[in-house]
mmCIF file of C-alpha atoms in Angstrom:
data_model
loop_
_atom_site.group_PDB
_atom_site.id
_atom_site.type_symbol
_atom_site.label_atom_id
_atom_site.label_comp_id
_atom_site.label_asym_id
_atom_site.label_seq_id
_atom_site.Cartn_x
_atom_site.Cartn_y
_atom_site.Cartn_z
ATOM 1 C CA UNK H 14 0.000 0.000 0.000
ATOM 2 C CA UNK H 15 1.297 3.395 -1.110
ATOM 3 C CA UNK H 16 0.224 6.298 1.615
ATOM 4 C CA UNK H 17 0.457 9.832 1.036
ATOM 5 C CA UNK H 18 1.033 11.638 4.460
ATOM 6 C CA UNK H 19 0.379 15.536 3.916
ATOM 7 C CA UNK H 20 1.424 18.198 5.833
ATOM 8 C CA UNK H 21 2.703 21.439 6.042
ATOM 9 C CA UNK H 22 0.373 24.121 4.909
ATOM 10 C CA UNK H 23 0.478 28.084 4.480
ATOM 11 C CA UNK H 24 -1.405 28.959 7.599
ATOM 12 C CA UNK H 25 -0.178 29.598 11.092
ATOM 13 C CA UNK H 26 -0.218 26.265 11.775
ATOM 14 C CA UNK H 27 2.279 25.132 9.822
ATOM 15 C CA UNK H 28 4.701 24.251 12.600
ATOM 16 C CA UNK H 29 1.955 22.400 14.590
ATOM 17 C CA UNK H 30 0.815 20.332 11.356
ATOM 18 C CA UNK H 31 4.463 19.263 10.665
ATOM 19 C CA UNK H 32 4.884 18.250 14.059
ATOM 20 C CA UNK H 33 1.530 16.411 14.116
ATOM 21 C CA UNK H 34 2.858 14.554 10.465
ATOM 22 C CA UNK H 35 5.881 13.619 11.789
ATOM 23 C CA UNK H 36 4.447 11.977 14.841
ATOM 24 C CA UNK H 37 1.919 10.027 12.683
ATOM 25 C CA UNK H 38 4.586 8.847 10.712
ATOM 26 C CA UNK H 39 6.056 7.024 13.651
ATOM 27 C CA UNK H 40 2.793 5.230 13.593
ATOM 28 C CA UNK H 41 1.857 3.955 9.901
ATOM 29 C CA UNK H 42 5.466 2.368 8.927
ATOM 30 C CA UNK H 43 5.026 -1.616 8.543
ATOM 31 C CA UNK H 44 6.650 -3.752 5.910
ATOM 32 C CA UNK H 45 3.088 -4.135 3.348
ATOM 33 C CA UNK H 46 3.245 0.052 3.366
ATOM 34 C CA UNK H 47 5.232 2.753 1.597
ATOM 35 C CA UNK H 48 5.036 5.820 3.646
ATOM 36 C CA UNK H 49 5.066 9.349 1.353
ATOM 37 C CA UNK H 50 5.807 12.433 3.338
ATOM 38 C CA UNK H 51 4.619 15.609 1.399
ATOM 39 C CA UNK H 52 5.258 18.883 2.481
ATOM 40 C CA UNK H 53 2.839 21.059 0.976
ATOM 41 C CA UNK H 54 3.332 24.977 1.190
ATOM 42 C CA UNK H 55 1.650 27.818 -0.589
ATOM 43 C CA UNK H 56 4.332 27.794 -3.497
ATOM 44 C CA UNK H 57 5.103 24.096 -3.784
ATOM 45 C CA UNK H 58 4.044 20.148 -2.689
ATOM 46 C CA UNK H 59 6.892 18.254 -2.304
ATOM 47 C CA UNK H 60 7.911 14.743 -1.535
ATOM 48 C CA UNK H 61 10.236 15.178 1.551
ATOM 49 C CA UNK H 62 10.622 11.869 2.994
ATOM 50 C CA UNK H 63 9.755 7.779 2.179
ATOM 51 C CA UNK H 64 9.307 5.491 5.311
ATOM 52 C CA UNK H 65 10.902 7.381 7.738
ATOM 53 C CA UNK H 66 14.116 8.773 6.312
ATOM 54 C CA UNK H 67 14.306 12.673 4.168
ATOM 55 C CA UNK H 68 15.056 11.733 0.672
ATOM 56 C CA UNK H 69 15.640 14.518 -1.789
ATOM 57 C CA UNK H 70 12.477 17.011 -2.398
ATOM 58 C CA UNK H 71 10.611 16.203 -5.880
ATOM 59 C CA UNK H 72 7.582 18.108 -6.797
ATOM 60 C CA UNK H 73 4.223 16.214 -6.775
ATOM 61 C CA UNK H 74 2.627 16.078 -10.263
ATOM 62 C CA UNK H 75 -0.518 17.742 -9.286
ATOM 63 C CA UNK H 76 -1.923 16.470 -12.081
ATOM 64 C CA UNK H 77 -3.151 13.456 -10.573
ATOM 65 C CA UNK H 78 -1.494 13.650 -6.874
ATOM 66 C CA UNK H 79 1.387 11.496 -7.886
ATOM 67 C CA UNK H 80 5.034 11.598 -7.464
ATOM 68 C CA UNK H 81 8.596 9.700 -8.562
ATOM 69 C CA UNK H 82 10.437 7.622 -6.403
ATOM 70 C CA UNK H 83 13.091 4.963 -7.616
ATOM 71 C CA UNK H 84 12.523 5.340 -10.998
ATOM 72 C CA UNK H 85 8.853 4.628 -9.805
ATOM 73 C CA UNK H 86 5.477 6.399 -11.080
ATOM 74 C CA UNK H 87 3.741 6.400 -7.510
ATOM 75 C CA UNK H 88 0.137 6.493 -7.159
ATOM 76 C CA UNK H 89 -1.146 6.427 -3.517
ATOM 77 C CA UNK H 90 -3.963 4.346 -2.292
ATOM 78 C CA UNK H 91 -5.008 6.895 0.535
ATOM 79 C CA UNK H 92 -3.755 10.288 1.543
ATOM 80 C CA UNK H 93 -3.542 10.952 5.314
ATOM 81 C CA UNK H 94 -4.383 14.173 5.991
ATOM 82 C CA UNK H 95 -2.614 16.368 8.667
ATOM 83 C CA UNK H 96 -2.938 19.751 7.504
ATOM 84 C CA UNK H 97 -4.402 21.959 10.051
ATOM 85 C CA UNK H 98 -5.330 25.140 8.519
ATOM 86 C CA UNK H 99 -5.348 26.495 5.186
ATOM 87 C CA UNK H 100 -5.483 24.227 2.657
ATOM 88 C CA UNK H 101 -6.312 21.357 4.628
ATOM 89 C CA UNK H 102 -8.562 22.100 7.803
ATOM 90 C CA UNK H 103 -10.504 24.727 5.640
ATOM 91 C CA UNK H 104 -11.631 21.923 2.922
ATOM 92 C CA UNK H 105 -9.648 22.967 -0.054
ATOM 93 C CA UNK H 106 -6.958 20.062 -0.389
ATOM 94 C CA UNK H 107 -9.769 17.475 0.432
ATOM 95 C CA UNK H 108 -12.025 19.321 -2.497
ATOM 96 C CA UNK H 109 -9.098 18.478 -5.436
ATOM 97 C CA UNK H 110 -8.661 14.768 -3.394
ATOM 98 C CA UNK H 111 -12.709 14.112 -3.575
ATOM 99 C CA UNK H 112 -12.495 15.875 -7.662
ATOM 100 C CA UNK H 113 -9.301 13.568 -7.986
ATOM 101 C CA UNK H 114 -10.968 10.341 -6.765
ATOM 102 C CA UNK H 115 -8.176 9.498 -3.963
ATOM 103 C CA UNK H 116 -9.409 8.075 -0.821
ATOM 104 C CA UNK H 117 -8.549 10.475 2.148
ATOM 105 C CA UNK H 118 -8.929 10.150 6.094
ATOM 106 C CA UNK H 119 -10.568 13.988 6.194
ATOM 107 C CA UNK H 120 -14.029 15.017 6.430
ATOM 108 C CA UNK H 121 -16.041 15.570 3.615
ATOM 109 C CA UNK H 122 -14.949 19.186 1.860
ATOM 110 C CA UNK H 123 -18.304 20.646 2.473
ATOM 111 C CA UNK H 124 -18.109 19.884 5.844
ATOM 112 C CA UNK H 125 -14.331 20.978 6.313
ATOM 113 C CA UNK H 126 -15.584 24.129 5.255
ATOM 114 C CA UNK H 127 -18.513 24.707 6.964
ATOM 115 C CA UNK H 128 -16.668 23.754 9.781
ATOM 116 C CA UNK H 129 -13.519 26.093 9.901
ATOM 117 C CA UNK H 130 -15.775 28.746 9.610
ATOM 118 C CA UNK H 131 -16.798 29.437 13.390
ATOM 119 C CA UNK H 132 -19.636 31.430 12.504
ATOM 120 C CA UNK H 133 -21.226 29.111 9.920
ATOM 121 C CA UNK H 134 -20.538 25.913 12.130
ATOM 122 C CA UNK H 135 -22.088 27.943 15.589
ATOM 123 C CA UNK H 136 -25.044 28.934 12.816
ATOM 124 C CA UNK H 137 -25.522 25.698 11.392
ATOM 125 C CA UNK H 138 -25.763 23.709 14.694
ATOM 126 C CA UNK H 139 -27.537 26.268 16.991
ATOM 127 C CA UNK H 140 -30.171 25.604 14.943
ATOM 128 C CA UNK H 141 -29.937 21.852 15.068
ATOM 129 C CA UNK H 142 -30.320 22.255 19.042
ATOM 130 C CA UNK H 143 -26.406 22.357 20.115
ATOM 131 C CA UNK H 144 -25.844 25.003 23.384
ATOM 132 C CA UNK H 145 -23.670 27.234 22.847
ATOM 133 C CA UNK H 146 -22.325 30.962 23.946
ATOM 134 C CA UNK H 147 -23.394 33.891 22.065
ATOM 135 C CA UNK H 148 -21.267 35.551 19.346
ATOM 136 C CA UNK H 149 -21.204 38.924 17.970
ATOM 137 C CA UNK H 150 -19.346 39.398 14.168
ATOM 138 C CA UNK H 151 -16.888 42.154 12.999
ATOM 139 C CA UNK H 152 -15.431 43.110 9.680
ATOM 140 C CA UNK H 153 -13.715 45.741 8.803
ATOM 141 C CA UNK H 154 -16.494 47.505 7.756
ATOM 142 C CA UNK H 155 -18.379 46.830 11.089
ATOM 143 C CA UNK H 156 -15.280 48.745 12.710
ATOM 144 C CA UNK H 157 -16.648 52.131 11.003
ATOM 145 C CA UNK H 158 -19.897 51.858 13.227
ATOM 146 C CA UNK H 159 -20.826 51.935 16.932
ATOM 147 C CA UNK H 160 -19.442 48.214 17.125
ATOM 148 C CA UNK H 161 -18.585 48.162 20.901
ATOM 149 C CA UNK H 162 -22.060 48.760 21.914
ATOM 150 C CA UNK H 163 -23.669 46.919 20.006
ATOM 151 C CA UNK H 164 -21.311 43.893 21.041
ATOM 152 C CA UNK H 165 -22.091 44.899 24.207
ATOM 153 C CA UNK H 166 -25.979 44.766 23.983
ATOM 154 C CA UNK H 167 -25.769 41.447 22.262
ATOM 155 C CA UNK H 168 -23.335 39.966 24.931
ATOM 156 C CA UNK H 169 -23.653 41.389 28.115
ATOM 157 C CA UNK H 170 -21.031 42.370 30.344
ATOM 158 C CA UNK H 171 -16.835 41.493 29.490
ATOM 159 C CA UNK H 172 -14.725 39.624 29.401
ATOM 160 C CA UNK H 173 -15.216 38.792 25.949
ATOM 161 C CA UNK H 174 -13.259 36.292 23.385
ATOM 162 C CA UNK H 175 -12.070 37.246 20.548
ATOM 163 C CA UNK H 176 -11.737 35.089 17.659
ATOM 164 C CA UNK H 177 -10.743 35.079 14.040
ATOM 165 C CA UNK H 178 -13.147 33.121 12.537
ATOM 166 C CA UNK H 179 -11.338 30.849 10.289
ATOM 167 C CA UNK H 180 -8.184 29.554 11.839
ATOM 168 C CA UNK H 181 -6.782 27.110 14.896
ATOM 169 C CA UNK H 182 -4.477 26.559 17.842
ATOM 170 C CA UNK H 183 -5.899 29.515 18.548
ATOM 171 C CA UNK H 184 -3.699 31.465 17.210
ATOM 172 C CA UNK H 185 -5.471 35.783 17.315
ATOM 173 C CA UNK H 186 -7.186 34.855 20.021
ATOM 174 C CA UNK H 187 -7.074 37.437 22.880
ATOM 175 C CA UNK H 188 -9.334 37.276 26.432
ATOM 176 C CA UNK H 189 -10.954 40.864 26.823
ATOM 177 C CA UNK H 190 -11.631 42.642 30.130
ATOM 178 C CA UNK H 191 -11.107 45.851 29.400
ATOM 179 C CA UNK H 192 -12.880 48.399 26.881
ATOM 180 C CA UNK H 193 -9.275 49.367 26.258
ATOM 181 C CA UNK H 194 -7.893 46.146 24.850
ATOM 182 C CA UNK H 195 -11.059 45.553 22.908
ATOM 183 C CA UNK H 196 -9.578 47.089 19.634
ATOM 184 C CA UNK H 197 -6.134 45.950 19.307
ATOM 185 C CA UNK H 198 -7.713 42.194 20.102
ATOM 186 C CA UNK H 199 -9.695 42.649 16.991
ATOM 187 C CA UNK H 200 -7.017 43.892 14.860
ATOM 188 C CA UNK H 201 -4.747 40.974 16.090
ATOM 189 C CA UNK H 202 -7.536 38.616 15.114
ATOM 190 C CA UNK H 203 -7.369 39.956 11.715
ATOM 191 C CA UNK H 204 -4.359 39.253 11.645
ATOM 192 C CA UNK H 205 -5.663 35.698 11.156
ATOM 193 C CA UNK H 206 -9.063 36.392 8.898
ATOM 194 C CA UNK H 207 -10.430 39.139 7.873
ATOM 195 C CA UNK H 208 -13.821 38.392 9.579
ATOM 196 C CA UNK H 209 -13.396 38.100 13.637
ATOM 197 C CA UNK H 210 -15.963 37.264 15.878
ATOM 198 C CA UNK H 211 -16.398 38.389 19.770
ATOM 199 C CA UNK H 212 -18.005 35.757 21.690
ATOM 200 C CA UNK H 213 -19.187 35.620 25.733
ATOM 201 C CA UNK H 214 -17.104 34.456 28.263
ATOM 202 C CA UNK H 215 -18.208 31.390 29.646
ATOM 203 C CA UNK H 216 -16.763 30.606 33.693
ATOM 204 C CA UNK H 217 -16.314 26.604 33.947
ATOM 205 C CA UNK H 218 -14.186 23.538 32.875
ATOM 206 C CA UNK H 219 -12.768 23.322 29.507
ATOM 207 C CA UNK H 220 -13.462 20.086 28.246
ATOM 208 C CA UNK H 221 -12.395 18.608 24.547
ATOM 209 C CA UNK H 222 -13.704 14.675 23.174
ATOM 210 C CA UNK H 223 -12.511 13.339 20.145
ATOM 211 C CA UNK H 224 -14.150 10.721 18.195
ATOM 212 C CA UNK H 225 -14.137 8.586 14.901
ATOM 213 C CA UNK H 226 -17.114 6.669 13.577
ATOM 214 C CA UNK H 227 -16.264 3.869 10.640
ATOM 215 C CA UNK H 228 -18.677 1.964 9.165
ATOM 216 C CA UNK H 229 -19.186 -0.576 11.587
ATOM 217 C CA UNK H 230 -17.772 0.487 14.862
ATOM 218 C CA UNK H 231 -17.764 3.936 17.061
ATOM 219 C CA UNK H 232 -14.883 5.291 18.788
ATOM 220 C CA UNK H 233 -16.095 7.775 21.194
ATOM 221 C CA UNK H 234 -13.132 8.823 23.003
ATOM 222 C CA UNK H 235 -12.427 9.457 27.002
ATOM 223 C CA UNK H 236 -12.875 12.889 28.153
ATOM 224 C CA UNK H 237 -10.209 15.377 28.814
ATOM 225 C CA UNK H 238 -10.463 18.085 31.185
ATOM 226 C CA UNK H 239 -8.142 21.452 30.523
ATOM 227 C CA UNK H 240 -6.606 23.315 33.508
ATOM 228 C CA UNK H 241 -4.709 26.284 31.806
ATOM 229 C CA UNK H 242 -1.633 27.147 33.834
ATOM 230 C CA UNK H 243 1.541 29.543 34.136
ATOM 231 C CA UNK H 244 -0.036 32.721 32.929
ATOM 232 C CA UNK H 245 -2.369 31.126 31.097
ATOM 233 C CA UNK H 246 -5.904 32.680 31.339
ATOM 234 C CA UNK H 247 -6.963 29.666 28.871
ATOM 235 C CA UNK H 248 -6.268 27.053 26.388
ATOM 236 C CA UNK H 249 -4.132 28.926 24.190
ATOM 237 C CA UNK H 250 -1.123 28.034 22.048
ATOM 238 C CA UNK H 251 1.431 28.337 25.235
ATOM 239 C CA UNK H 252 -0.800 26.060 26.705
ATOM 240 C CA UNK H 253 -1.518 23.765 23.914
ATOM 241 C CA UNK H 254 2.384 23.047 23.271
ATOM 242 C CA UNK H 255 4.237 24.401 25.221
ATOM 243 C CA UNK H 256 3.401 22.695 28.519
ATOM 244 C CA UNK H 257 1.637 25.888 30.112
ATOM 245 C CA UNK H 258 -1.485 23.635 31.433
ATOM 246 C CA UNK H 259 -2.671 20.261 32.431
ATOM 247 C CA UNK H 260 -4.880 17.845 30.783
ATOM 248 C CA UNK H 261 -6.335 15.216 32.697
ATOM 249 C CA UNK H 262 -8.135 11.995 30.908
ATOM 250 C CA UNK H 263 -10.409 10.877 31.526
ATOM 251 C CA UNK H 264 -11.689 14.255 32.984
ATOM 252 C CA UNK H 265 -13.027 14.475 36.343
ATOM 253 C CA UNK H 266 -16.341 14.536 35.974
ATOM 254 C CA UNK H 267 -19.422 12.577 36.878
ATOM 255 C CA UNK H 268 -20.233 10.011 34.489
ATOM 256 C CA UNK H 269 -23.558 11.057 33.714
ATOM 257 C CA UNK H 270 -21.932 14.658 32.689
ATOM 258 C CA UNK H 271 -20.002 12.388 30.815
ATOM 259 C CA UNK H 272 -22.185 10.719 28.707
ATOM 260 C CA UNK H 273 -23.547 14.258 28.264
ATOM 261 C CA UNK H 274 -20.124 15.803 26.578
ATOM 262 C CA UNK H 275 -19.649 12.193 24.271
ATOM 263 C CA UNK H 276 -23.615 11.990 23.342
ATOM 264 C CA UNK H 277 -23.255 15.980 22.877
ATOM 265 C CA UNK H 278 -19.823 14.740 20.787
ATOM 266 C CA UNK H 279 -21.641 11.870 18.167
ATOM 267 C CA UNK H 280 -24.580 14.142 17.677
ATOM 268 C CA UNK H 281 -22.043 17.017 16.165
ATOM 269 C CA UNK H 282 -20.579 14.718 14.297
ATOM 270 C CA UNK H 283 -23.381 13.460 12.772
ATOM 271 C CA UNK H 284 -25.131 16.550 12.282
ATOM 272 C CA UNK H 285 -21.894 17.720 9.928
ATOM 273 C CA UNK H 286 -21.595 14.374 8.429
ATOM 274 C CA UNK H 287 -18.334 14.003 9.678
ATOM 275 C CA UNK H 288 -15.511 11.564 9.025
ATOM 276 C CA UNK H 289 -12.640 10.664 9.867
ATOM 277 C CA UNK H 290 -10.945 11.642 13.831
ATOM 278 C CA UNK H 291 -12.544 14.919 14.713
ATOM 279 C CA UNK H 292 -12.306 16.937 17.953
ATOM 280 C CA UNK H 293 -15.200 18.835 19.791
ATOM 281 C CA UNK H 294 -14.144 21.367 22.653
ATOM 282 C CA UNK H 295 -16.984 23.115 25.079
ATOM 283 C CA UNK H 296 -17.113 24.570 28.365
ATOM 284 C CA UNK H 297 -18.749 23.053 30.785
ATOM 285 C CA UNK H 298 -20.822 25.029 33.576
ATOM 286 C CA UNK H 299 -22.396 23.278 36.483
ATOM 287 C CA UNK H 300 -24.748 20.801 34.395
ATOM 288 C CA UNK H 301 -24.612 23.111 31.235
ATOM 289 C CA UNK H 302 -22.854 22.350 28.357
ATOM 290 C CA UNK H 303 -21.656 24.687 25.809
ATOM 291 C CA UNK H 304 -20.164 24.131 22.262
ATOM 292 C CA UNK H 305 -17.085 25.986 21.492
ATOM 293 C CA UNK H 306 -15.476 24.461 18.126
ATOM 294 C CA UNK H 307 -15.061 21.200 15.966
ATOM 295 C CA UNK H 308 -11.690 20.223 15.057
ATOM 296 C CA UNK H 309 -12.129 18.515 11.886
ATOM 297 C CA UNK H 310 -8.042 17.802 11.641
ATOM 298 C CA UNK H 311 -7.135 18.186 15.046
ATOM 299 C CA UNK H 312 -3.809 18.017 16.284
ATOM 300 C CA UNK H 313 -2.009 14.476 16.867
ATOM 301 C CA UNK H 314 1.355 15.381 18.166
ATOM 302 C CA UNK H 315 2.592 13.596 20.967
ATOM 303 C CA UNK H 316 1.398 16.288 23.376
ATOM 304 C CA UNK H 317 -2.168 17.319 21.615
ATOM 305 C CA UNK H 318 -5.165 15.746 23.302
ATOM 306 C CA UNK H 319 -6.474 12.928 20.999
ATOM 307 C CA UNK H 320 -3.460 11.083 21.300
ATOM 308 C CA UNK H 321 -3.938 11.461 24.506
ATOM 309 C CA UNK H 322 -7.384 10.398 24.580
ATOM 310 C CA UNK H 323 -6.523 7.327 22.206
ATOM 311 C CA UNK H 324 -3.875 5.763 24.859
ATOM 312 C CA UNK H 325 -6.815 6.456 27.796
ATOM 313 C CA UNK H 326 -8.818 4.414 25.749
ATOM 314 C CA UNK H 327 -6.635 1.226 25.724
ATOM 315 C CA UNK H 328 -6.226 1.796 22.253
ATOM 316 C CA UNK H 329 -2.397 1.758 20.426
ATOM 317 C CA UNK H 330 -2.135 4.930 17.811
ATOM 318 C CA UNK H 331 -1.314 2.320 15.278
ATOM 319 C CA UNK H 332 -4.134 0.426 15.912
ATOM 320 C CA UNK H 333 -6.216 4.093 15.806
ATOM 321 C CA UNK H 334 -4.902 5.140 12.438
ATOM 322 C CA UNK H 335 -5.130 1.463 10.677
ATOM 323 C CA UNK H 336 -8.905 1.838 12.115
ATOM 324 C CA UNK H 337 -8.984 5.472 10.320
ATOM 325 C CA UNK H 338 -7.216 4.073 6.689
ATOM 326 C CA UNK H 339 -9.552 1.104 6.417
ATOM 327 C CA UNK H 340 -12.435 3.296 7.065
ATOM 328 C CA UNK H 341 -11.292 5.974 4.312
ATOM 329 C CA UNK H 342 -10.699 3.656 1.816
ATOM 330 C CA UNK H 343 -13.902 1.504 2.224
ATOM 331 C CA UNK H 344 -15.609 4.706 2.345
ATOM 332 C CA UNK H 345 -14.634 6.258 -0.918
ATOM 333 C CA UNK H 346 -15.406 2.170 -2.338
ATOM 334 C CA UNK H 347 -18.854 3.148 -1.306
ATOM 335 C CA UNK H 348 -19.227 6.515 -2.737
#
C-alpha cells in the first residue's frame, strides 16, 4: 500500500501540522506500506521523505497527486491528511482529493468548510439544538460603526473572546476585560481572517472529546479536562504546546456529565456528516454544556489531546490510524 502523508500548509499552523505529520509517521510504517511524506506549502508540494528517512524534495505532479520515487510512477492508495489550517482544515486540499478520486482520512470538503468557519458551524448547529455561547461578528467595515455597543448589547457584560473566525491553535485569540484592549484584540484577530468574531465568556471547565465513527464500529473517546496554567488565562497556544497547562483523561467529571459531553460529541458529528478523527471542545458550567469548536483535523502530536485520549482508551495509535485508513478507503469504495 502506497500512503500519502500531507502536511505542512500556508497557515499559522504550519509548525503544529508538521509536528503532528511527523508523529503520525512514527505510527503507519510496517513492511506491506510505503510511507510518502509531502510537504505542501503555498508555493510548492513536495515529496520530503519515504518510510521514515528525508530523501531529496521532488515536486508532486498535481496532475493526478502522484510523485517519482526509484525510478517509480507512484500512485497512492489513501492520503492521510494532517494539515491543520489552510489548505487542509478549511476543505480545499480534500475538495481536489474528492475531484481527484483518492481516498482520504478527512471530512467531507463541504463539511471541512462549513466547519472552519466558526460562525457558519455555531449557525448551522444552533439551529440543530447544540448550546452554545453567544457571538457577535466584525469586519472591517463593522469597525466604522458603533461596534462596541452593540457587542455589548448582544453579549452582556466582558470579558469577551475574541476570535478570528477561520483559523486554529488559537492562534489571534485574545481574552478581553477591558474596553481598552477591545480594539487591538480585533485587529490581532485579523491578523488571522479578515472576519473576527467576539463571543461571551463562559466561567467553567474546559473540556475537549474526540471521536471517529467507521462503518461498523464507534470510537467515542475518554474525556479530557483542561486546567490552563503559568499565565495562562486559557487554552491557548502556550498552553496547547508548550506545557503551560494540564490535561487530565479521563476528565473528572461525573459520568452522567459524561455521557452528556460524548452523546453531545456523536450528535455534532453526525449533524456535519463528519468523518474521519474529529475533535469537539466546550465549556462546561455546572450541568450546562456549551459548544465551542469542531476540530475537523485536530492536532495528533505527541502532546495534543487525541493522542492522549486514544492511549486512555486502551487503544495503540497504530491500531487508531489502521482503524482510520480502512475506514477511508472503504468509504470512498462506497461513494
Amino acid at each position: 500500500m502506497n500512503i500519502a502523508l500531507v502536511y505542512g500548509g500556508s497557515s499559522s499552523e504550519r509548525e503544529i501540522s508538521i509536528l503532528s505529520g511527523k508523529h503520525i509517521a512514527t505510527h503507519l510504517l510496517a513492511p506491506d506500506r510505503n510511507v510518502f511524506e509531502i510537504d505542501i506549502c503555498q508555493t510548492c508540494w513536495r515529496l520530503v521523505a519515504v518510510n521514515g528517512r528525508d530523501t531529496q524534495p521532488s515536486d508532486v505532479d498535481k496532475n493526478g497527486f502522484t510523485v517519482q520515487w526509484e525510478g517509480k510512477h507512484i500512485v497512492f492508495d489513501v492520503v492521510v491528511l494532517m494539515i491543520h489550517g489552510t489548505p487542509g482544515e478549511d476543505g480545499l486540499l480534500i475538495a481536489y482529493l474528492e475531484m481527484m478520486g483518492i481516498p482520504h482520512t478527512g471530512c467531507p470538503a463541504r463539511t471541512a468548510l462549513l466547519a472552519f468557519d466558526k460562525l457558519a458551524c455555531k449557525s448551522y448547529l444552533r439551529s440543530n439544538g447544540i448550546n452554545m455561547a453567544r457571538e457577535f461578528r466584525i469586519t472591517e467595515k463593522t469597525l466604522a460603526g458603533p461596534w462596541e455597543q452593540q457587542a455589548a448589547a448582544a453579549l452582556g457584560p466582558m470579558p469577551w473572546f475574541v476570535k478570528p473566525v477561520a483559523g486554529g491553535s488559537s492562534f489571534g485569540v485574545t481574552k478581553v476585560s477591558e474596553a481598552a484592549h477591545l480594539l487591538p484584540a480585533v485587529e490581532y484577530a485579523m491578523k488571522e481572517d479578515h472576519v473576527v468574531m467576539i463571543e461571551e465568556f463562559i466561567q467553567g471547565i474546559e473540556v475537549t472529546n474526540g471521536i471517529m465513527k467507521t462503518a461498523d464500529k464507534e470510537f467515542i473517546l475518554p474525556v479530557t479536562e483542561i486546567i490552563p496554567g503559568n499565565g495562562c488565562e486559557f487554552f491557548d497556544y502556550r498552553a496547547k504546546y508548550e506545557g503551560a497547562s494540564a490535561e487530565i483523561t479521563p476528565a473528572r467529571i461525573t459520568p452522567e456529565i459524561t455521557r452528556l459531553v460524548q452523546q453531545t460529541t456523536s450528535l455534532i458529528y453526525d449533524t456535519l456528516l463528519c468523518r474521519g478523527v474529529v475533535r469537539v471542545d466546550y465549556i462546561l458550567r455546572g450541568r450546562d454544556l456549551y459548544f465551542l469548536e469542531v476540530n475537523t483535523l485536530p492536532g495528533m502530536t505527541q502532546k495534543s489531546l487525541v493522542p492522549q485520549e486514544i492511549l486512555a482508551a486502551g487503544m495503540t495509535m497504530r491500531g487508531f490510524l489502521d482503524q482510520l485508513i480502512r475506514s477511508a478507503i472503504d468509504e470512498h469504495q462506497r461513494i
